[in-house]
Coordinates of C-alpha atoms in Angstrom, one line a residue:
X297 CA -26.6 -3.1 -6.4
X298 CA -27.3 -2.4 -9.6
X299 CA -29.0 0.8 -9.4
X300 CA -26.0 2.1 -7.6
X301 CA -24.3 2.6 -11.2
X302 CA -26.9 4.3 -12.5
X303 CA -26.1 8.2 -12.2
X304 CA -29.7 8.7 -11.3
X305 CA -28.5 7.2 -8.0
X306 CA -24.9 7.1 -7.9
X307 CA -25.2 11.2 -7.9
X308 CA -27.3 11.4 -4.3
X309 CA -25.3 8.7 -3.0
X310 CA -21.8 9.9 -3.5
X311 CA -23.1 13.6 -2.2
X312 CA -24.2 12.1 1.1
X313 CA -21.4 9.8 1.8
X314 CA -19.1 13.0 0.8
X315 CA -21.3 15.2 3.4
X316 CA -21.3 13.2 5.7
X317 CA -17.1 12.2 5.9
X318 CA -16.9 16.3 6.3
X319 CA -18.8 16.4 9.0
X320 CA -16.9 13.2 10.5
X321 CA -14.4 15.4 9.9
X322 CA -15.4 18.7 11.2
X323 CA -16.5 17.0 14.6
X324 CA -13.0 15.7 14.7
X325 CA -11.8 19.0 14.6
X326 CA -10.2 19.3 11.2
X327 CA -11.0 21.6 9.4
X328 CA -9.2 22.7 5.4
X329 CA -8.1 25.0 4.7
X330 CA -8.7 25.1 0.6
X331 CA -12.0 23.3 -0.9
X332 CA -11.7 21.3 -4.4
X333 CA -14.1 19.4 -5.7
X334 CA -13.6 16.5 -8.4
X335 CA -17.2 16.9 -10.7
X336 CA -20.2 16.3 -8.4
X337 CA -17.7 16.5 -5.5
X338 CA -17.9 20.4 -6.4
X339 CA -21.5 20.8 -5.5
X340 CA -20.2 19.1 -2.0
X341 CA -17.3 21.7 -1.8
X342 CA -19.7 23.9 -2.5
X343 CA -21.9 23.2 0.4
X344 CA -18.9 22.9 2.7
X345 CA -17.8 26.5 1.6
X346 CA -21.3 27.9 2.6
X347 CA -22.1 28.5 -0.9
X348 CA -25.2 26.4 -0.8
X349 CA -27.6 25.3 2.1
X350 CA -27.8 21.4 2.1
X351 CA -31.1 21.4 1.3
X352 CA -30.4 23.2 -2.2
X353 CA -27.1 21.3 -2.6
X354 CA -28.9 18.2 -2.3
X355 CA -31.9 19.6 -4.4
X356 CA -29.0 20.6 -6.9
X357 CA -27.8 17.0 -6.9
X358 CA -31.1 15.5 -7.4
X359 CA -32.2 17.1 -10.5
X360 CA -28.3 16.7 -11.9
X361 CA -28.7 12.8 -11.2
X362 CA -32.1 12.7 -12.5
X363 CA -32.2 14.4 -16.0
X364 CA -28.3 12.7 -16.7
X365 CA -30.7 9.8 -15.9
X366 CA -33.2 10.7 -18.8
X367 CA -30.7 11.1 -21.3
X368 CA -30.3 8.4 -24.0
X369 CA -27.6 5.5 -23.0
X370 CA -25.0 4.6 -25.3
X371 CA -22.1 7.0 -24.3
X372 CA -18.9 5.7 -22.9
X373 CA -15.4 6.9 -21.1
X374 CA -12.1 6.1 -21.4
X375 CA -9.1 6.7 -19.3
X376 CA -5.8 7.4 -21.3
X377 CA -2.7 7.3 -19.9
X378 CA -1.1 10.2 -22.0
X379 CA -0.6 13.5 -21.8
X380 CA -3.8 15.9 -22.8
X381 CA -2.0 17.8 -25.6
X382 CA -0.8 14.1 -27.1
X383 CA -5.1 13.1 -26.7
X384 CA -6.1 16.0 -28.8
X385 CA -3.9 15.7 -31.2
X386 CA -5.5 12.5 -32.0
X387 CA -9.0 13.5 -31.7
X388 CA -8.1 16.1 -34.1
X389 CA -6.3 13.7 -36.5
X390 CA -9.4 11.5 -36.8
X391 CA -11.7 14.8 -37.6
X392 CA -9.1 15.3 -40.5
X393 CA -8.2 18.6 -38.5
X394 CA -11.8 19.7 -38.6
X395 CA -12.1 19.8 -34.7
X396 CA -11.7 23.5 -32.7
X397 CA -10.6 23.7 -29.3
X398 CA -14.1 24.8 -28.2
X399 CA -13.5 26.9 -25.2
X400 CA -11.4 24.6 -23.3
X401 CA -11.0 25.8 -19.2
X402 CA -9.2 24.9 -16.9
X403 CA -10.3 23.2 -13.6
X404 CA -9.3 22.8 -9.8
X405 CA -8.7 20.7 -6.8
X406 CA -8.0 21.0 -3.0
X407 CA -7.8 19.4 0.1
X408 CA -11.3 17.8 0.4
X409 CA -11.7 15.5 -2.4
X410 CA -15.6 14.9 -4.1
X411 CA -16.1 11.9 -6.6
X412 CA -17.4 11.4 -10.5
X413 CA -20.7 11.1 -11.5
X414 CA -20.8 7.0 -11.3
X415 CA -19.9 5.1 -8.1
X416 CA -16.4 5.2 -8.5
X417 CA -15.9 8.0 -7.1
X418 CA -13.3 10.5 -8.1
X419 CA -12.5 9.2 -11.0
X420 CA -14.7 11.5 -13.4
X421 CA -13.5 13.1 -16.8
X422 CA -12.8 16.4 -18.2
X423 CA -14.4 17.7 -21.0
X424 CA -12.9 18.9 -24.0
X425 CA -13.5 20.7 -27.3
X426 CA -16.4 20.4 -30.1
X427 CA -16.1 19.2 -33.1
X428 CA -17.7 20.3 -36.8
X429 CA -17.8 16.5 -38.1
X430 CA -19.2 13.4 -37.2
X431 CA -16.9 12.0 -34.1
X432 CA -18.9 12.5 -31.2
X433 CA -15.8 12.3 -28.7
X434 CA -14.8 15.3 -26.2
X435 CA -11.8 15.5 -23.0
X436 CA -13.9 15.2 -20.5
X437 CA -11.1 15.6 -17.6
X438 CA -7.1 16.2 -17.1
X439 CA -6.6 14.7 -14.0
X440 CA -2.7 14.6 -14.1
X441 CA 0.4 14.9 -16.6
X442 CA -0.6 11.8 -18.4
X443 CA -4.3 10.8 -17.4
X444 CA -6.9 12.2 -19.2
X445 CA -10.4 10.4 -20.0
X446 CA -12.5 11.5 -23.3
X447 CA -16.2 10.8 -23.4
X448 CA -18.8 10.2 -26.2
X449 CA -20.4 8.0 -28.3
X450 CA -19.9 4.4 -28.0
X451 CA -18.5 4.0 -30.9
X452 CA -15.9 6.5 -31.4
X453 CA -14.9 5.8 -28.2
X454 CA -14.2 2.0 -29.3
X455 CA -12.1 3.9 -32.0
X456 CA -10.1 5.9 -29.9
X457 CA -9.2 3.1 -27.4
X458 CA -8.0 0.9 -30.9
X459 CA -5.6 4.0 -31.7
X460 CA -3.9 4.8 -28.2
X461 CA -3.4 1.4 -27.9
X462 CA -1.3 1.1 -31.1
X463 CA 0.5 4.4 -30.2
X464 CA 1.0 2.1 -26.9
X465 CA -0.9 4.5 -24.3
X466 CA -2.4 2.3 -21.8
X467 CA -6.4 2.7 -21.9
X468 CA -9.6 1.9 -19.1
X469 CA -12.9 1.9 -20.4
X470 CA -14.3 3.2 -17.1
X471 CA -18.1 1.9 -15.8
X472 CA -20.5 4.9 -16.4
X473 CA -23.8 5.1 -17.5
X474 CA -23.8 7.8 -19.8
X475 CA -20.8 10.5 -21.6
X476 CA -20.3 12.7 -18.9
X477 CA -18.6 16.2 -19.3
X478 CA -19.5 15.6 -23.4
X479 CA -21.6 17.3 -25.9
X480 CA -23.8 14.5 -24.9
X481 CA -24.9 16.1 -21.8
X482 CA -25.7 19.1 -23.6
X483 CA -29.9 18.1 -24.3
X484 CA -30.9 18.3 -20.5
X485 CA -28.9 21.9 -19.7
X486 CA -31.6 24.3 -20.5
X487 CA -34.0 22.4 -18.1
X488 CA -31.1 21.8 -15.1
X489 CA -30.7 25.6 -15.7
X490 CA -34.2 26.2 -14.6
X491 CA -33.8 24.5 -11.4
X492 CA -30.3 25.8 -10.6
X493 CA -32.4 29.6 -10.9
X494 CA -34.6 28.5 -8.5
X495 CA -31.7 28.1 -6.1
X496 CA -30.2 30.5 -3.4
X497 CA -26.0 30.9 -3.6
X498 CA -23.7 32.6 -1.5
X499 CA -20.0 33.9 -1.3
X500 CA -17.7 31.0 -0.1
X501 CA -16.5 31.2 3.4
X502 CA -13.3 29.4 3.0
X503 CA -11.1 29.4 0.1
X504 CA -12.1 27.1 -2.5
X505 CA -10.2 26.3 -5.8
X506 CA -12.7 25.4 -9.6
X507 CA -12.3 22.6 -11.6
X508 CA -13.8 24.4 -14.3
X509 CA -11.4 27.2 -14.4
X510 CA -8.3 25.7 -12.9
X511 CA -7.7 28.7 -10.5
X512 CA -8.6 30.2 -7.4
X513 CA -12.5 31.1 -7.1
X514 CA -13.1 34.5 -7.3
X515 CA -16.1 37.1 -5.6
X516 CA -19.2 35.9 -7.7
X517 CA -18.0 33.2 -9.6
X518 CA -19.7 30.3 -7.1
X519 CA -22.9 32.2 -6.6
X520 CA -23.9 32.6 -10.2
X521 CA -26.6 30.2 -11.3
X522 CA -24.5 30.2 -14.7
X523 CA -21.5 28.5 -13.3
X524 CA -23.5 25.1 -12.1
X525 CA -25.0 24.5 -15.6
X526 CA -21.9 25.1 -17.3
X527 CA -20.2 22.8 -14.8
X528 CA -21.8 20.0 -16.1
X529 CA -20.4 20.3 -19.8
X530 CA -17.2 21.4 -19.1
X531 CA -14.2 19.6 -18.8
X532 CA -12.9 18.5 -15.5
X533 CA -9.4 19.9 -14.7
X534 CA -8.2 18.8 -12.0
X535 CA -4.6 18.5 -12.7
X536 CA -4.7 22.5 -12.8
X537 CA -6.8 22.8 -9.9
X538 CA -3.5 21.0 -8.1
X539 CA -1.4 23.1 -9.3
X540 CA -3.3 25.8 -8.0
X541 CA -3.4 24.8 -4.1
X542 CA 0.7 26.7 -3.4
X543 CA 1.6 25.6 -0.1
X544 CA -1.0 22.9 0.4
X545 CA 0.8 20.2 1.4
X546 CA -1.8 18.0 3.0
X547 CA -4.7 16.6 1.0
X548 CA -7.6 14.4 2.4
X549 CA -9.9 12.8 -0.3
X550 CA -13.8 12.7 0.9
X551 CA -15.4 9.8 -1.2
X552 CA -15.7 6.0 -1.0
X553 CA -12.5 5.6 -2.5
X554 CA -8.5 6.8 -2.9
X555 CA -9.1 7.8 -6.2
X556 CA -7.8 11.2 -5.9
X557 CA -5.7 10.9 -3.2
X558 CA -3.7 8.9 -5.6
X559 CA -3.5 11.9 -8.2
X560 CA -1.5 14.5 -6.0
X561 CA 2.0 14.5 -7.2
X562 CA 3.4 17.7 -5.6
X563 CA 6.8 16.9 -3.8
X564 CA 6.7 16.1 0.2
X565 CA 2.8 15.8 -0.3
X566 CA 0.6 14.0 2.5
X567 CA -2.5 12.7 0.7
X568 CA -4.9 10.1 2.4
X569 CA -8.1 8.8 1.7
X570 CA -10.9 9.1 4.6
X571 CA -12.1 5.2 3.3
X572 CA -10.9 2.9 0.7
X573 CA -13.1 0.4 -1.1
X574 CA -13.5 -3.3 0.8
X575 CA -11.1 -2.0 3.6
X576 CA -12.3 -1.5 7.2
X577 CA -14.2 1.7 7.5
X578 CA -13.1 2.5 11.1
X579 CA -9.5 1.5 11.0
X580 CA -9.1 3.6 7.8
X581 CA -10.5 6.4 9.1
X582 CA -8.7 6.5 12.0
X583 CA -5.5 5.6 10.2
X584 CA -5.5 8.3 7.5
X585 CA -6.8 10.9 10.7
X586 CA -3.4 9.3 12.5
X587 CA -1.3 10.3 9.8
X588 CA -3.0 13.9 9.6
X589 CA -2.1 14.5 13.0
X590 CA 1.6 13.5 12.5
X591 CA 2.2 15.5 9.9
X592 CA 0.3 18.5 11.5
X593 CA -3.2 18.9 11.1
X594 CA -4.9 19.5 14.7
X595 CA -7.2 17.3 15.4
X596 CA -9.4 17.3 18.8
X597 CA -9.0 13.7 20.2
X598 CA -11.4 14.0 22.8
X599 CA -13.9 14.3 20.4
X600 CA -12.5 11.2 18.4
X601 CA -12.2 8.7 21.6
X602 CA -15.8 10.6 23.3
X603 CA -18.0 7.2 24.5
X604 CA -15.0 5.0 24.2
X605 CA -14.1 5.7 27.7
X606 CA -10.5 6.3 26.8
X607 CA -8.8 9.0 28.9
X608 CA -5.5 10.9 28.0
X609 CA -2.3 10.3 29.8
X610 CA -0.7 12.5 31.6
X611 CA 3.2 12.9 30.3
X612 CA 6.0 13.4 32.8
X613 CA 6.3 16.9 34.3
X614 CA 10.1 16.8 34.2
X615 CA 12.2 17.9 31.0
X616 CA 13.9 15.2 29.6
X617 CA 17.6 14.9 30.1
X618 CA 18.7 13.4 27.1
X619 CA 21.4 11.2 27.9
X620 CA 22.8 9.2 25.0
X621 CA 23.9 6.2 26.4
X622 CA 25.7 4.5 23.2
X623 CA 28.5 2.5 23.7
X624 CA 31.8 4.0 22.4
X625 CA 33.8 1.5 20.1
X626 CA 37.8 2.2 20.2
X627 CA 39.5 0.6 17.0
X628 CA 41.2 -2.4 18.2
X629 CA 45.3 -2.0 18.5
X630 CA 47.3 -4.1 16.4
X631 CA 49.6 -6.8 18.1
X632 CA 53.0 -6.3 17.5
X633 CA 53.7 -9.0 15.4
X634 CA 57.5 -10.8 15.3
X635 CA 59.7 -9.0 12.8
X636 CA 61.3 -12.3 12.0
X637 CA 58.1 -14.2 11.1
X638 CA 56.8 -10.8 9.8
X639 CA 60.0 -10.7 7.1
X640 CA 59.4 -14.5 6.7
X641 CA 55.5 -14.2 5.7
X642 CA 56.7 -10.6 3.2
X643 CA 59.1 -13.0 1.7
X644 CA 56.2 -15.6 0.7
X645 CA 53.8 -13.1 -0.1
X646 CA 56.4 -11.6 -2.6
X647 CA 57.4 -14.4 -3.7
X648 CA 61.3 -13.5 -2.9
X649 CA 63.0 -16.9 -3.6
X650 CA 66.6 -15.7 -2.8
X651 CA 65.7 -13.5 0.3
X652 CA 63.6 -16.8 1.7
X653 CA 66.5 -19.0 0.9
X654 CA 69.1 -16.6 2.4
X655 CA 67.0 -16.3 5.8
X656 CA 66.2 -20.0 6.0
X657 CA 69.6 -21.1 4.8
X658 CA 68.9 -23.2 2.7
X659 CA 69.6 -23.6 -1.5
X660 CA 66.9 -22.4 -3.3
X661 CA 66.9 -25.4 -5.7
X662 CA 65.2 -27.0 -2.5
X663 CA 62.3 -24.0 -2.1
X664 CA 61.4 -23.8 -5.9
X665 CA 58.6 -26.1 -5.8
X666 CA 57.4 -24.8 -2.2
X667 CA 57.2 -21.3 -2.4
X668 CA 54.5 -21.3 -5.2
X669 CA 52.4 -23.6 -2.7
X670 CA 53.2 -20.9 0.4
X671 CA 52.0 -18.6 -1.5
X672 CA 48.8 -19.5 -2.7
X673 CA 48.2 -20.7 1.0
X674 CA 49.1 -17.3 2.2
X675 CA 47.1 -15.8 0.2
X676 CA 43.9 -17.9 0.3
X677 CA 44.2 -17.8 3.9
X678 CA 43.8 -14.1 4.3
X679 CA 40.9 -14.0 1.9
X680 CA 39.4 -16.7 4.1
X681 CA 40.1 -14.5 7.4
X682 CA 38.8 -11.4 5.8
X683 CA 35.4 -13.2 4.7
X684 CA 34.8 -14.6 8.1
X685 CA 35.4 -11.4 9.4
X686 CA 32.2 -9.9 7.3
X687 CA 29.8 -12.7 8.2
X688 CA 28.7 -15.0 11.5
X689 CA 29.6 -18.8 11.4
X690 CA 27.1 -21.4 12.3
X691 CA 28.8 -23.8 14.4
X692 CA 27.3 -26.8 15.8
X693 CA 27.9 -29.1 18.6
X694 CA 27.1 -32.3 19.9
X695 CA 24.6 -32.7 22.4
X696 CA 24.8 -35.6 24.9
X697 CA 21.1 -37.6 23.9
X698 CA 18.2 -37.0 26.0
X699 CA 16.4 -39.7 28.8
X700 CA 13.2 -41.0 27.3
X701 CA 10.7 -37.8 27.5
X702 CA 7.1 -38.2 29.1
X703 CA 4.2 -36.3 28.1
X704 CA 1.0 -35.3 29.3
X705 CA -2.1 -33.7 28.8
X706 CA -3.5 -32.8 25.4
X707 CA -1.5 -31.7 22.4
X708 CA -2.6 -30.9 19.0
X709 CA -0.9 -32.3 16.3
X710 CA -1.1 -30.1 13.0
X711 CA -0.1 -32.3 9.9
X712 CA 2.8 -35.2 9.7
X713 CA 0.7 -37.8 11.0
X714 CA 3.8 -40.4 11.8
X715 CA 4.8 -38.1 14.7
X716 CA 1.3 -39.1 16.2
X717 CA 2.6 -42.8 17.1
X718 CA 6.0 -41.2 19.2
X719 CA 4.1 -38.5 20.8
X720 CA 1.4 -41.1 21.7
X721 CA 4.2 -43.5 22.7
X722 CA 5.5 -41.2 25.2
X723 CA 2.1 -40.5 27.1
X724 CA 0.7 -37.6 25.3
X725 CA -3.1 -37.8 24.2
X726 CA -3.0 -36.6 20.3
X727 CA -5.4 -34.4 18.7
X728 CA -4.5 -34.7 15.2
X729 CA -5.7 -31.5 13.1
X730 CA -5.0 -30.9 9.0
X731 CA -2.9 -28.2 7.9
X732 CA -5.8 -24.9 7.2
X733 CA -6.9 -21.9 6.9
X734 CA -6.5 -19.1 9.6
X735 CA -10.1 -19.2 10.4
X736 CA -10.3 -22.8 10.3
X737 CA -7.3 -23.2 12.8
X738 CA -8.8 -20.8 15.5
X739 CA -12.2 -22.6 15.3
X740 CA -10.2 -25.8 16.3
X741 CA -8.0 -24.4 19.2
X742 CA -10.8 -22.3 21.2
X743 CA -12.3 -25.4 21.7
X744 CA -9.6 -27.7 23.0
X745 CA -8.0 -27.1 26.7
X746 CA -4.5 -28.3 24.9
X747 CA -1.3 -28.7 26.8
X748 CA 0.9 -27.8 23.5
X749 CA 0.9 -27.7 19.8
X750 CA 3.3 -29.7 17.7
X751 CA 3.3 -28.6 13.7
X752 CA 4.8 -30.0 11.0
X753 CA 4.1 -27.5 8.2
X754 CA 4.9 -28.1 4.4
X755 CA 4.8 -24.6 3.6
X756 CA 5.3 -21.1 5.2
X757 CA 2.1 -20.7 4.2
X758 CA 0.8 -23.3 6.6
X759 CA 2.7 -22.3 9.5
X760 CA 1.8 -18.5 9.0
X761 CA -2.1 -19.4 8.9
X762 CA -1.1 -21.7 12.7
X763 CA 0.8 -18.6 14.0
X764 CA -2.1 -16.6 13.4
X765 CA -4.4 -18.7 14.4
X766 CA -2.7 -19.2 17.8
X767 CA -2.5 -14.9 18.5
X768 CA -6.8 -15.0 17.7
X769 CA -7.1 -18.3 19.6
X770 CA -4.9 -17.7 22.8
X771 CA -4.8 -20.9 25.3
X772 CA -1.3 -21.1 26.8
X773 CA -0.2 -23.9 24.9
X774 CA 3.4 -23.7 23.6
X775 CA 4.0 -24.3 19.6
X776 CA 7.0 -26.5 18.7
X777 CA 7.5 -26.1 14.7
X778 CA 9.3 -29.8 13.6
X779 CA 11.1 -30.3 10.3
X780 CA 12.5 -32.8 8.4
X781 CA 16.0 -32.1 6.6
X782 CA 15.7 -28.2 7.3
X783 CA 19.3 -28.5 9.0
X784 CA 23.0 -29.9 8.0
X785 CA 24.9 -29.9 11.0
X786 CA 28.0 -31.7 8.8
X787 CA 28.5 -33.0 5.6
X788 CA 27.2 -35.7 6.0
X789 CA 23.9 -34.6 6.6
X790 CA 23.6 -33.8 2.3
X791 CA 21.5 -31.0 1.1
X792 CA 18.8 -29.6 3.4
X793 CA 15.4 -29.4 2.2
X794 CA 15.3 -25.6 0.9
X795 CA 11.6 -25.5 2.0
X796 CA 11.7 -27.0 5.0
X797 CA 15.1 -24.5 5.5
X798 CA 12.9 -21.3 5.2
X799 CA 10.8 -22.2 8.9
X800 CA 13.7 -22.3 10.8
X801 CA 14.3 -17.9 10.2
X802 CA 10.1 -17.9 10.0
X803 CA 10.4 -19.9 13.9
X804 CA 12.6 -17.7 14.9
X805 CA 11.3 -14.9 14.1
X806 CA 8.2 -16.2 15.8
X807 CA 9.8 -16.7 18.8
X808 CA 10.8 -13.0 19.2
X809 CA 7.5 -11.4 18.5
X810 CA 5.8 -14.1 20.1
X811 CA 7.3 -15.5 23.2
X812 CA 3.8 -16.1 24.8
X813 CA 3.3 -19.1 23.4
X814 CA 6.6 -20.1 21.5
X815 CA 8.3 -23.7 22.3
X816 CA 11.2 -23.7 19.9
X817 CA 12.5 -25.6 16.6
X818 CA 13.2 -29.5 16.4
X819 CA 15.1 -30.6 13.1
X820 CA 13.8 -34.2 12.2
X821 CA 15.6 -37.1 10.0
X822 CA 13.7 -37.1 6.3
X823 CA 13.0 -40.8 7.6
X824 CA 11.6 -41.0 11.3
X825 CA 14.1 -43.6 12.8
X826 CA 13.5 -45.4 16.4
X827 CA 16.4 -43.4 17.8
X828 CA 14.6 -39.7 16.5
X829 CA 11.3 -40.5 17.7
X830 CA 12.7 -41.2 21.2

């Protein structure tokens, strides 16, 4: 595992892993339209674009990987979450303004995705300006508005990290073996430039955007020698590259990662990964192809399901009538309320003292302390109304008790080991299982022929890891979910158990998705009396 950081090795691998998602790709039937390529992922754009055979692209790769290799360790790279013209202005204030912007270019992306030179993937640098004094730092890559990475000597790395943090810039130290896209690299060019020479390039068949200029690759630029060996020095812009790609509006990142995928900002942008680190390789793959096709991208399925023995389904010859069959709601008609009793309630609403007294016929010495109290009643009754009018109402009612239940068979018994002794009483024969983990659960049920499981979880945790458990392990036993204090039917009952509250909407919710095997919910006494256990 070790070796797998070391650029020596992490170079080859991330070019065959990127070679062979586009052919996963191509064989799918996708093909892009625009090729960008994120620092070695350019010598696989490169490929893909018919620049290079494989052979010399991997040859190309090789000798990169190894003389990087060669070079004295000691450099580092940093991620900085700031904006590249903020960066250099601190670079250049700790030269004392010495520093030149050395040449700076601009560089590319598109919608295949390579990775960096370590086995992160994507995540490379872009390389900046030299520098007439002794900080050995350069911007190695621009991958968006505020992310750039510097590389260089340990050292002055170390520095620059101290300083963005106190101008509060969030800083990475990112796990490379050497300073990529620095001066650093700079010993090992002339001898990469004799093996580039030795290589044969070609014009790009299909549009392909550099991350060393930042635009649109132009007749000759990819087939000269030249370009690969400045490549390696040069910064990595792929923030420009992006904004290059007008009217892409689909991206999918080839590499062992989402790196890049997570760089594209461009508005109504589709980017996906082809894998993600410790995910399922399959599932992502299909999943990021899935949402390709829904936003557009043909894809030939018959290629993607070919040995599954899946076969297409024929959709209904008929067009589609489109009935709408919502039901139409008619505002409900006011009753036509008593104009007596109407001019009574206005009267206590407003508070009228003579008016009341004059209908009633009565003195209004006799309503002075009443109509206060009619209306605050009136009035705290419509509030009431109008509240239960927003909201549902549990009500509860009494149940006539139950004849002593009989069990059978076998039933597993998760937790709460006092409700072994009733279930037992009443004729079942108890396994009785600890509360665990999901894997632990479904090891348990497939080997019991269980007539139903009762669970008394502490947690939500607990009764998610059963649920789960019971979909892997399926048997046909029901699941009955008991609390204890979950429910207040009446005040009375006190305070319900706020824990024990939150299984009732996790059962029910159960019980929808999984009416297979659901029983139901049985609300227990904090204290298991005689008359609950029966």
């Amino acid at each position: 595992e070790g070796l797998i950081h070391q650029t020596g090795y992490a170079q080859p691998a991330l070019f065959a892993v990127e070679v062979a998602l586009h052919a996963l790709l191509s064989h799918w039937g996708v093909s892009p339209d625009v090729l960008v390529g994120h620092s070695i992922g350019e010598i696989t754009a490169a490929y893909a674009a018919g620049v290079l055979s494989l052979a010399d692209a991997a040859a190309l790769v090789a000798a990169r990987g190894r003389l990087m290799q060669a070079l004295p360790s000691g450099g580092a790279m940093l991620a900085v979450g700031a904006a590249e013209v903020d960066v250099r202005a601190l670079l250049d204030s700790m030269t004392d303004g010495e520093a030149s912007d050395g040449g700076l270019t601009s560089a590319g992306g598109d919608r295949s995705n390579g990775g960096g030179e370590s086995s992160g993937g994507g995540s490379a640098v872009v390389g900046g300006g030299e520098s007439t004094s002794g900080l050995v730092v350069d911007v190695a890559a621009v991958n968006g508005p505020a992310s750039v990475v510097v590389s260089g000597a340990e050292g002055d790395i170390e520095r620059v990290a101290e300083l963005a943090t106190e101008r509060g810039w969030k800083t990475s130290r990112l796990r490379t073996s050497h300073a990529f896209h620095s001066r650093l690299m700079e010993p090992m060019l002339a001898e990469f430039a004799g093996v580039v020479r030795g290589l044969s390039f070609a014009e790009p068949v299909v549009s392909v955007v550099s991350t060393v200029t930042g635009r649109a690759v132009e007749s000759g630029l990819w087939s000269d020698p030249e370009y690969w060996v400045e490549q390696v020095r040069k910064p990595v812009r792929f923030a420009d590259a992006l904004g290059a790609l007008e009217g892409v509006s689909r991206f999918v990142e080839l590499g062992p990662d989402g790196v890049l995928a997570a760089l594209v900002q461009q508005p109504d942008a589709v980017a996906v990964p082809l894998l993600r680190r410790e995910r399922d390789e399959v599932a992502t793959a299909l999943t990021a192809l899935a949402t390709l096709h829904v936003n557009g991208v043909p894809v030939e399925w018959s290629a993607v399901y070919a040995g599954t023995g899946a076969q297409p389904v024929t959709l209904p010859t008929y067009a589609f009538q489109r009935q709408r069959y919502w039901l139409e709601t008619r505002p409900e008609k006011a009753s036509a309320a008593d104009p007596v009793e109407a001019g009574f309630w206005d009267r206590i609403e407003q508070g009228d003292l003579p008016g009341l007294a004059m209908q009633l016929g009565v003195a209004e010495t006799a309503l002075e302390g009443v109509l206060p109290a009619l209306t605050s009643w009136r009035a705290q009754g419509q509030e009431r109304s109008l509240v239960d009018g927003w909201r549902y109402r549990v009500t509860w009612e009494p149940a006539p008790e139950p004849g002593p239940a009989s069990l059978s068979g076998t039933w597993v018994l998760v937790g709460d080991a006092p409700l072994a002794a009733a279930l037992e009483y009443h004729g079942a024969t108890i396994v009785s299982v600890p509360a665990g983990s999901r894997a632990e659960l479904t090891a348990v049920l497939r080997g019991l022929d269980a007539t139903g499981v009762v669970a008394a979880p502490d947690s939500l945790e607990e009764a998610l890891a059963l649920v789960q458990a019971m979909t892997d392990a399926p048997s046909g036993a029901q699941l009955w979910l008991v609390t204890r204090g979950a429910v207040a039917t009446g005040r009375a009952d006190g305070a319900v158990d706020v824990d024990q509250a939150q299984l009732w909407g996790f059962g029910r919710a159960v019980g929808l998705e999984h009416p297979e095997f659901w029983g139901g919910l049985l609300d227990l006494p904090v204290e298991l009396d005689r008359r609950a256990a029966a």
